[in-house]
């Protein structure tokens, strides 16, 4: 593959190092990761050695490793014993491609929307069901991943290795874990196994001037779950539900 087919401006040496670190953290061999991502083992070896790759290939890998693009591409912290998150460096990742509702020339940042009023507008109109802000506070090689979710509509079903802690910062949330529904109000929390299929949705309608549902999510990783972590993107897609809004009482 030529470098011209890879995204420009990305540090692939850094990306390769982080892919390898997460793979080893989850107890996966290069062949394991290749099989679960549906790509060749040699591709994993090339990426981990710092060679460029296509966005689609990296997307398959990061889904298996449960990683955001922002985690793979951001700069290394200045020290390895303590990492601090600064709000001015926060970026809110979109959940749907902006090209679904905007023309290419109107998109200054194709992966983020950092204006809170624009997020509120897009969320209420249904263009973006949710946004995710990865907190830049993970220790290199650490076991905790922290992030914020701003949710306007039902999310898709997800599953991943480790334990997941969810704290409701604002609004009310409906959370489904293995098909069981839980209600979280502001100040309440829940912890569950990340390998169980789970999904979020607002429990109430957000007014035009209201505060959206916001969740703090912390995932503690251990060794990879040999069952759930084996899912390919195709298998994940099969889990994505028919809209739960078909159920009585579900949010609009």
Tab-separated table of C-alpha atoms in Angstrom:
chain	number	residue	atom	x	y	z
A	1	UNK	CA	0.000	0.000	0.000
A	2	UNK	CA	1.364	3.435	-0.871
A	3	UNK	CA	1.548	6.235	1.673
A	4	UNK	CA	-0.682	8.338	-0.582
A	5	UNK	CA	-3.634	6.090	0.282
A	6	UNK	CA	-3.163	6.774	4.012
A	7	UNK	CA	-4.459	9.820	5.949
A	8	UNK	CA	-2.066	12.758	5.889
A	9	UNK	CA	-0.762	14.468	9.009
A	10	UNK	CA	-0.893	11.391	11.247
A	11	UNK	CA	2.125	10.151	13.192
A	12	UNK	CA	2.037	6.459	12.252
A	13	UNK	CA	5.015	5.648	14.457
A	14	UNK	CA	2.988	6.844	17.452
A	15	UNK	CA	-0.126	5.035	16.205
A	16	UNK	CA	1.810	1.794	15.758
A	17	UNK	CA	3.283	2.046	19.236
A	18	UNK	CA	-0.164	2.540	20.788
A	19	UNK	CA	-1.725	-0.292	18.798
A	20	UNK	CA	1.014	-2.642	19.991
A	21	UNK	CA	0.714	-1.440	23.608
A	22	UNK	CA	-3.065	-2.000	23.695
A	23	UNK	CA	-2.766	-5.357	21.926
A	24	UNK	CA	-0.288	-6.605	24.533
A	25	UNK	CA	-2.377	-5.126	27.334
A	26	UNK	CA	-5.322	-7.228	26.172
A	27	UNK	CA	-3.184	-10.345	25.895
A	28	UNK	CA	-3.566	-10.640	22.122
A	29	UNK	CA	-0.977	-11.905	19.665
A	30	UNK	CA	-0.558	-10.167	16.315
A	31	UNK	CA	-2.368	-13.110	14.713
A	32	UNK	CA	-5.236	-12.821	17.230
A	33	UNK	CA	-5.709	-9.156	16.396
A	34	UNK	CA	-5.472	-9.818	12.671
A	35	UNK	CA	-8.080	-12.594	12.829
A	36	UNK	CA	-10.511	-10.498	14.868
A	37	UNK	CA	-10.070	-7.441	12.660
A	38	UNK	CA	-10.371	-9.497	9.471
A	39	UNK	CA	-7.006	-8.434	8.058
A	40	UNK	CA	-3.624	-10.071	7.412
A	41	UNK	CA	-1.115	-10.552	10.228
A	42	UNK	CA	1.532	-8.810	8.127
A	43	UNK	CA	-0.668	-5.711	8.104
A	44	UNK	CA	-0.581	-5.640	11.915
A	45	UNK	CA	3.197	-6.027	11.847
A	46	UNK	CA	3.528	-3.156	9.362
A	47	UNK	CA	1.291	-0.836	11.376
A	48	UNK	CA	3.071	-1.584	14.652
A	49	UNK	CA	6.400	-0.827	12.965
A	50	UNK	CA	5.129	2.658	12.066
A	51	UNK	CA	4.094	2.128	8.443
A	52	UNK	CA	1.061	4.067	7.081
A	53	UNK	CA	-2.281	2.319	6.605
A	54	UNK	CA	-5.698	3.100	5.217
A	55	UNK	CA	-8.357	4.619	7.469
A	56	UNK	CA	-10.611	1.579	6.929
A	57	UNK	CA	-7.864	-0.769	8.145
A	58	UNK	CA	-7.168	1.301	11.242
A	59	UNK	CA	-10.900	1.488	11.901
A	60	UNK	CA	-11.144	-2.324	12.027
A	61	UNK	CA	-8.199	-2.507	14.422
A	62	UNK	CA	-9.405	0.190	16.792
A	63	UNK	CA	-12.841	-1.439	17.086
A	64	UNK	CA	-11.234	-4.683	18.240
A	65	UNK	CA	-8.970	-2.806	20.667
A	66	UNK	CA	-11.804	-0.488	21.802
A	67	UNK	CA	-9.872	2.688	20.929
A	68	UNK	CA	-10.890	6.132	19.702
A	69	UNK	CA	-8.982	7.828	16.888
A	70	UNK	CA	-8.143	10.632	19.326
A	71	UNK	CA	-6.349	8.174	21.604
A	72	UNK	CA	-4.259	6.895	18.707
A	73	UNK	CA	-3.326	10.274	17.226
A	74	UNK	CA	-2.867	12.674	20.155
A	75	UNK	CA	0.577	13.687	21.389
A	76	UNK	CA	2.370	11.788	24.134
A	77	UNK	CA	2.025	13.205	27.690
A	78	UNK	CA	5.091	15.016	29.114
A	79	UNK	CA	5.443	12.460	31.932
A	80	UNK	CA	4.335	8.886	32.564
A	81	UNK	CA	3.403	9.030	36.287
A	82	UNK	CA	0.587	11.604	36.055
A	83	UNK	CA	-1.548	12.890	33.184
A	84	UNK	CA	-3.855	15.905	33.466
A	85	UNK	CA	-6.801	16.750	31.216
A	86	UNK	CA	-7.353	20.387	30.243
A	87	UNK	CA	-10.804	21.515	29.020
A	88	UNK	CA	-9.334	23.709	26.282
A	89	UNK	CA	-7.852	20.560	24.717
A	90	UNK	CA	-11.132	18.645	24.748
A	91	UNK	CA	-12.547	17.487	21.417
A	92	UNK	CA	-16.046	16.048	20.996
A	93	UNK	CA	-16.066	13.210	18.476
A	94	UNK	CA	-19.143	12.880	16.262
A	95	UNK	CA	-21.084	9.627	15.933
A	96	UNK	CA	-22.123	9.996	12.278
A	97	UNK	CA	-20.138	11.323	9.288
A	98	UNK	CA	-20.763	15.032	8.739
A	99	UNK	CA	-21.005	14.343	5.017
A	100	UNK	CA	-24.479	12.900	5.665
A	101	UNK	CA	-25.825	16.427	6.208
A	102	UNK	CA	-23.044	18.828	5.068
A	103	UNK	CA	-21.111	19.365	1.872
A	104	UNK	CA	-17.386	18.613	1.949
A	105	UNK	CA	-16.393	22.259	1.547
A	106	UNK	CA	-18.343	23.241	4.666
A	107	UNK	CA	-16.560	20.829	7.022
A	108	UNK	CA	-13.472	22.338	8.714
A	109	UNK	CA	-13.114	19.382	11.109
A	110	UNK	CA	-14.630	16.098	9.840
A	111	UNK	CA	-14.378	14.178	13.137
A	112	UNK	CA	-15.262	16.663	15.902
A	113	UNK	CA	-17.841	19.264	16.927
A	114	UNK	CA	-16.583	21.372	19.846
A	115	UNK	CA	-19.242	24.123	19.807
A	116	UNK	CA	-21.787	23.162	22.537
A	117	UNK	CA	-24.617	25.106	20.889
A	118	UNK	CA	-23.974	23.408	17.556
A	119	UNK	CA	-23.908	20.001	19.264
A	120	UNK	CA	-27.243	20.823	20.891
A	121	UNK	CA	-28.706	21.880	17.539
A	122	UNK	CA	-27.425	18.817	15.674
A	123	UNK	CA	-28.546	16.513	18.462
A	124	UNK	CA	-32.069	17.916	18.684
A	125	UNK	CA	-32.464	17.745	14.895
A	126	UNK	CA	-31.373	14.100	14.893
A	127	UNK	CA	-28.235	14.574	12.792
A	128	UNK	CA	-25.968	13.344	15.596
A	129	UNK	CA	-27.353	10.865	18.173
A	130	UNK	CA	-24.414	11.388	20.526
A	131	UNK	CA	-20.956	12.897	20.937
A	132	UNK	CA	-17.966	11.494	22.825
A	133	UNK	CA	-15.162	13.444	24.503
A	134	UNK	CA	-12.118	11.334	25.294
A	135	UNK	CA	-10.448	12.742	28.420
A	136	UNK	CA	-6.716	13.129	27.864
A	137	UNK	CA	-5.857	11.575	31.210
A	138	UNK	CA	-4.864	7.969	30.517
A	139	UNK	CA	-1.521	6.857	31.866
A	140	UNK	CA	0.747	5.294	29.230
A	141	UNK	CA	0.097	1.558	29.467
A	142	UNK	CA	-2.541	2.174	32.163
A	143	UNK	CA	-5.782	0.262	32.653
A	144	UNK	CA	-8.270	3.165	32.887
A	145	UNK	CA	-9.932	4.945	29.950
A	146	UNK	CA	-12.122	7.948	30.743
A	147	UNK	CA	-14.547	9.889	28.595
A	148	UNK	CA	-17.726	11.949	28.489
A	149	UNK	CA	-20.792	11.173	26.406
A	150	UNK	CA	-23.370	13.774	25.419
A	151	UNK	CA	-26.424	11.805	24.302
A	152	UNK	CA	-29.441	13.038	22.356
A	153	UNK	CA	-30.821	9.806	20.952
A	154	UNK	CA	-30.347	6.107	21.386
A	155	UNK	CA	-26.793	4.853	20.955
A	156	UNK	CA	-25.928	1.598	19.248
A	157	UNK	CA	-25.203	-1.582	21.181
A	158	UNK	CA	-21.593	-1.924	22.287
A	159	UNK	CA	-19.439	-4.501	24.084
A	160	UNK	CA	-15.750	-4.558	24.951
A	161	UNK	CA	-13.270	-6.005	27.456
A	162	UNK	CA	-13.053	-4.734	31.028
A	163	UNK	CA	-15.450	-3.179	33.535
A	164	UNK	CA	-17.464	-0.035	32.793
A	165	UNK	CA	-18.426	2.627	35.357
A	166	UNK	CA	-21.072	5.191	34.345
A	167	UNK	CA	-21.917	8.330	36.353
A	168	UNK	CA	-24.783	10.627	35.328
A	169	UNK	CA	-23.574	14.252	35.297
A	170	UNK	CA	-26.785	15.837	33.990
A	171	UNK	CA	-30.180	14.760	32.713
A	172	UNK	CA	-31.683	11.282	33.021
A	173	UNK	CA	-30.419	8.182	31.231
A	174	UNK	CA	-31.886	4.850	30.288
A	175	UNK	CA	-29.231	2.157	30.168
A	176	UNK	CA	-29.695	-1.382	28.918
A	177	UNK	CA	-27.223	-4.059	30.013
A	178	UNK	CA	-27.831	-7.557	28.645
A	179	UNK	CA	-31.398	-6.457	27.874
A	180	UNK	CA	-32.153	-5.261	31.423
A	181	UNK	CA	-33.127	-1.593	31.688
A	182	UNK	CA	-31.777	0.768	34.367
A	183	UNK	CA	-32.611	4.421	35.038
A	184	UNK	CA	-29.850	6.846	35.998
A	185	UNK	CA	-30.642	10.297	37.336
A	186	UNK	CA	-28.175	13.099	38.003
A	187	UNK	CA	-25.710	11.932	40.665
A	188	UNK	CA	-26.422	8.209	40.287
A	189	UNK	CA	-24.052	5.605	38.857
A	190	UNK	CA	-23.821	2.031	37.619
A	191	UNK	CA	-20.984	-0.457	37.058
A	192	UNK	CA	-21.185	-3.492	34.779
A	193	UNK	CA	-19.043	-5.881	32.767
A	194	UNK	CA	-18.131	-4.236	29.485
A	195	UNK	CA	-18.383	-7.577	27.696
A	196	UNK	CA	-22.161	-7.501	28.237
A	197	UNK	CA	-24.044	-5.812	25.358
A	198	UNK	CA	-25.006	-2.325	26.545
A	199	UNK	CA	-26.730	0.757	25.179
A	200	UNK	CA	-27.706	4.275	26.315
A	201	UNK	CA	-30.578	6.681	25.599
A	202	UNK	CA	-32.045	9.872	27.125
A	203	UNK	CA	-34.949	9.214	29.489
A	204	UNK	CA	-36.533	12.604	28.811
A	205	UNK	CA	-36.883	15.064	25.946
A	206	UNK	CA	-34.339	17.892	25.859
A	207	UNK	CA	-35.833	21.369	25.511
A	208	UNK	CA	-34.259	23.868	23.056
A	209	UNK	CA	-32.499	25.670	25.913
A	210	UNK	CA	-32.068	22.621	28.116
A	211	UNK	CA	-29.013	20.743	29.322
A	212	UNK	CA	-28.358	17.498	27.412
A	213	UNK	CA	-27.780	14.119	28.991
A	214	UNK	CA	-24.121	13.834	29.931
A	215	UNK	CA	-22.405	10.749	31.293
A	216	UNK	CA	-18.928	10.213	32.704
A	217	UNK	CA	-17.706	6.790	31.593
A	218	UNK	CA	-14.640	5.021	32.957
A	219	UNK	CA	-13.526	1.677	31.513
A	220	UNK	CA	-11.034	-0.441	33.475
A	221	UNK	CA	-9.237	-2.862	31.198
A	222	UNK	CA	-7.744	-6.202	32.068
A	223	UNK	CA	-6.679	-9.044	29.831
A	224	UNK	CA	-8.863	-9.471	26.784
A	225	UNK	CA	-12.123	-11.354	27.098
A	226	UNK	CA	-11.579	-14.231	24.642
A	227	UNK	CA	-15.251	-14.304	23.692
A	228	UNK	CA	-16.364	-10.687	23.395
A	229	UNK	CA	-13.065	-9.330	22.180
A	230	UNK	CA	-13.192	-11.691	19.201
A	231	UNK	CA	-15.997	-9.739	17.558
A	232	UNK	CA	-15.409	-8.358	14.087
A	233	UNK	CA	-17.021	-5.161	12.878
A	234	UNK	CA	-19.548	-7.267	10.959
A	235	UNK	CA	-20.543	-9.050	14.177
A	236	UNK	CA	-20.845	-5.726	15.988
A	237	UNK	CA	-23.090	-4.439	13.218
A	238	UNK	CA	-25.434	-7.397	13.742
A	239	UNK	CA	-25.827	-6.335	17.384
A	240	UNK	CA	-26.874	-2.800	16.488
A	241	UNK	CA	-30.550	-2.853	17.275
A	242	UNK	CA	-33.665	-2.087	15.412
A	243	UNK	CA	-34.569	1.256	17.003
A	244	UNK	CA	-35.636	0.796	20.602
A	245	UNK	CA	-38.018	3.678	20.002
A	246	UNK	CA	-40.423	1.010	18.761
A	247	UNK	CA	-40.857	-0.005	22.403
A	248	UNK	CA	-43.608	1.637	24.380
A	249	UNK	CA	-42.375	4.584	26.413
A	250	UNK	CA	-39.019	4.877	24.655
A	251	UNK	CA	-37.706	8.395	23.986
A	252	UNK	CA	-38.565	10.079	20.681
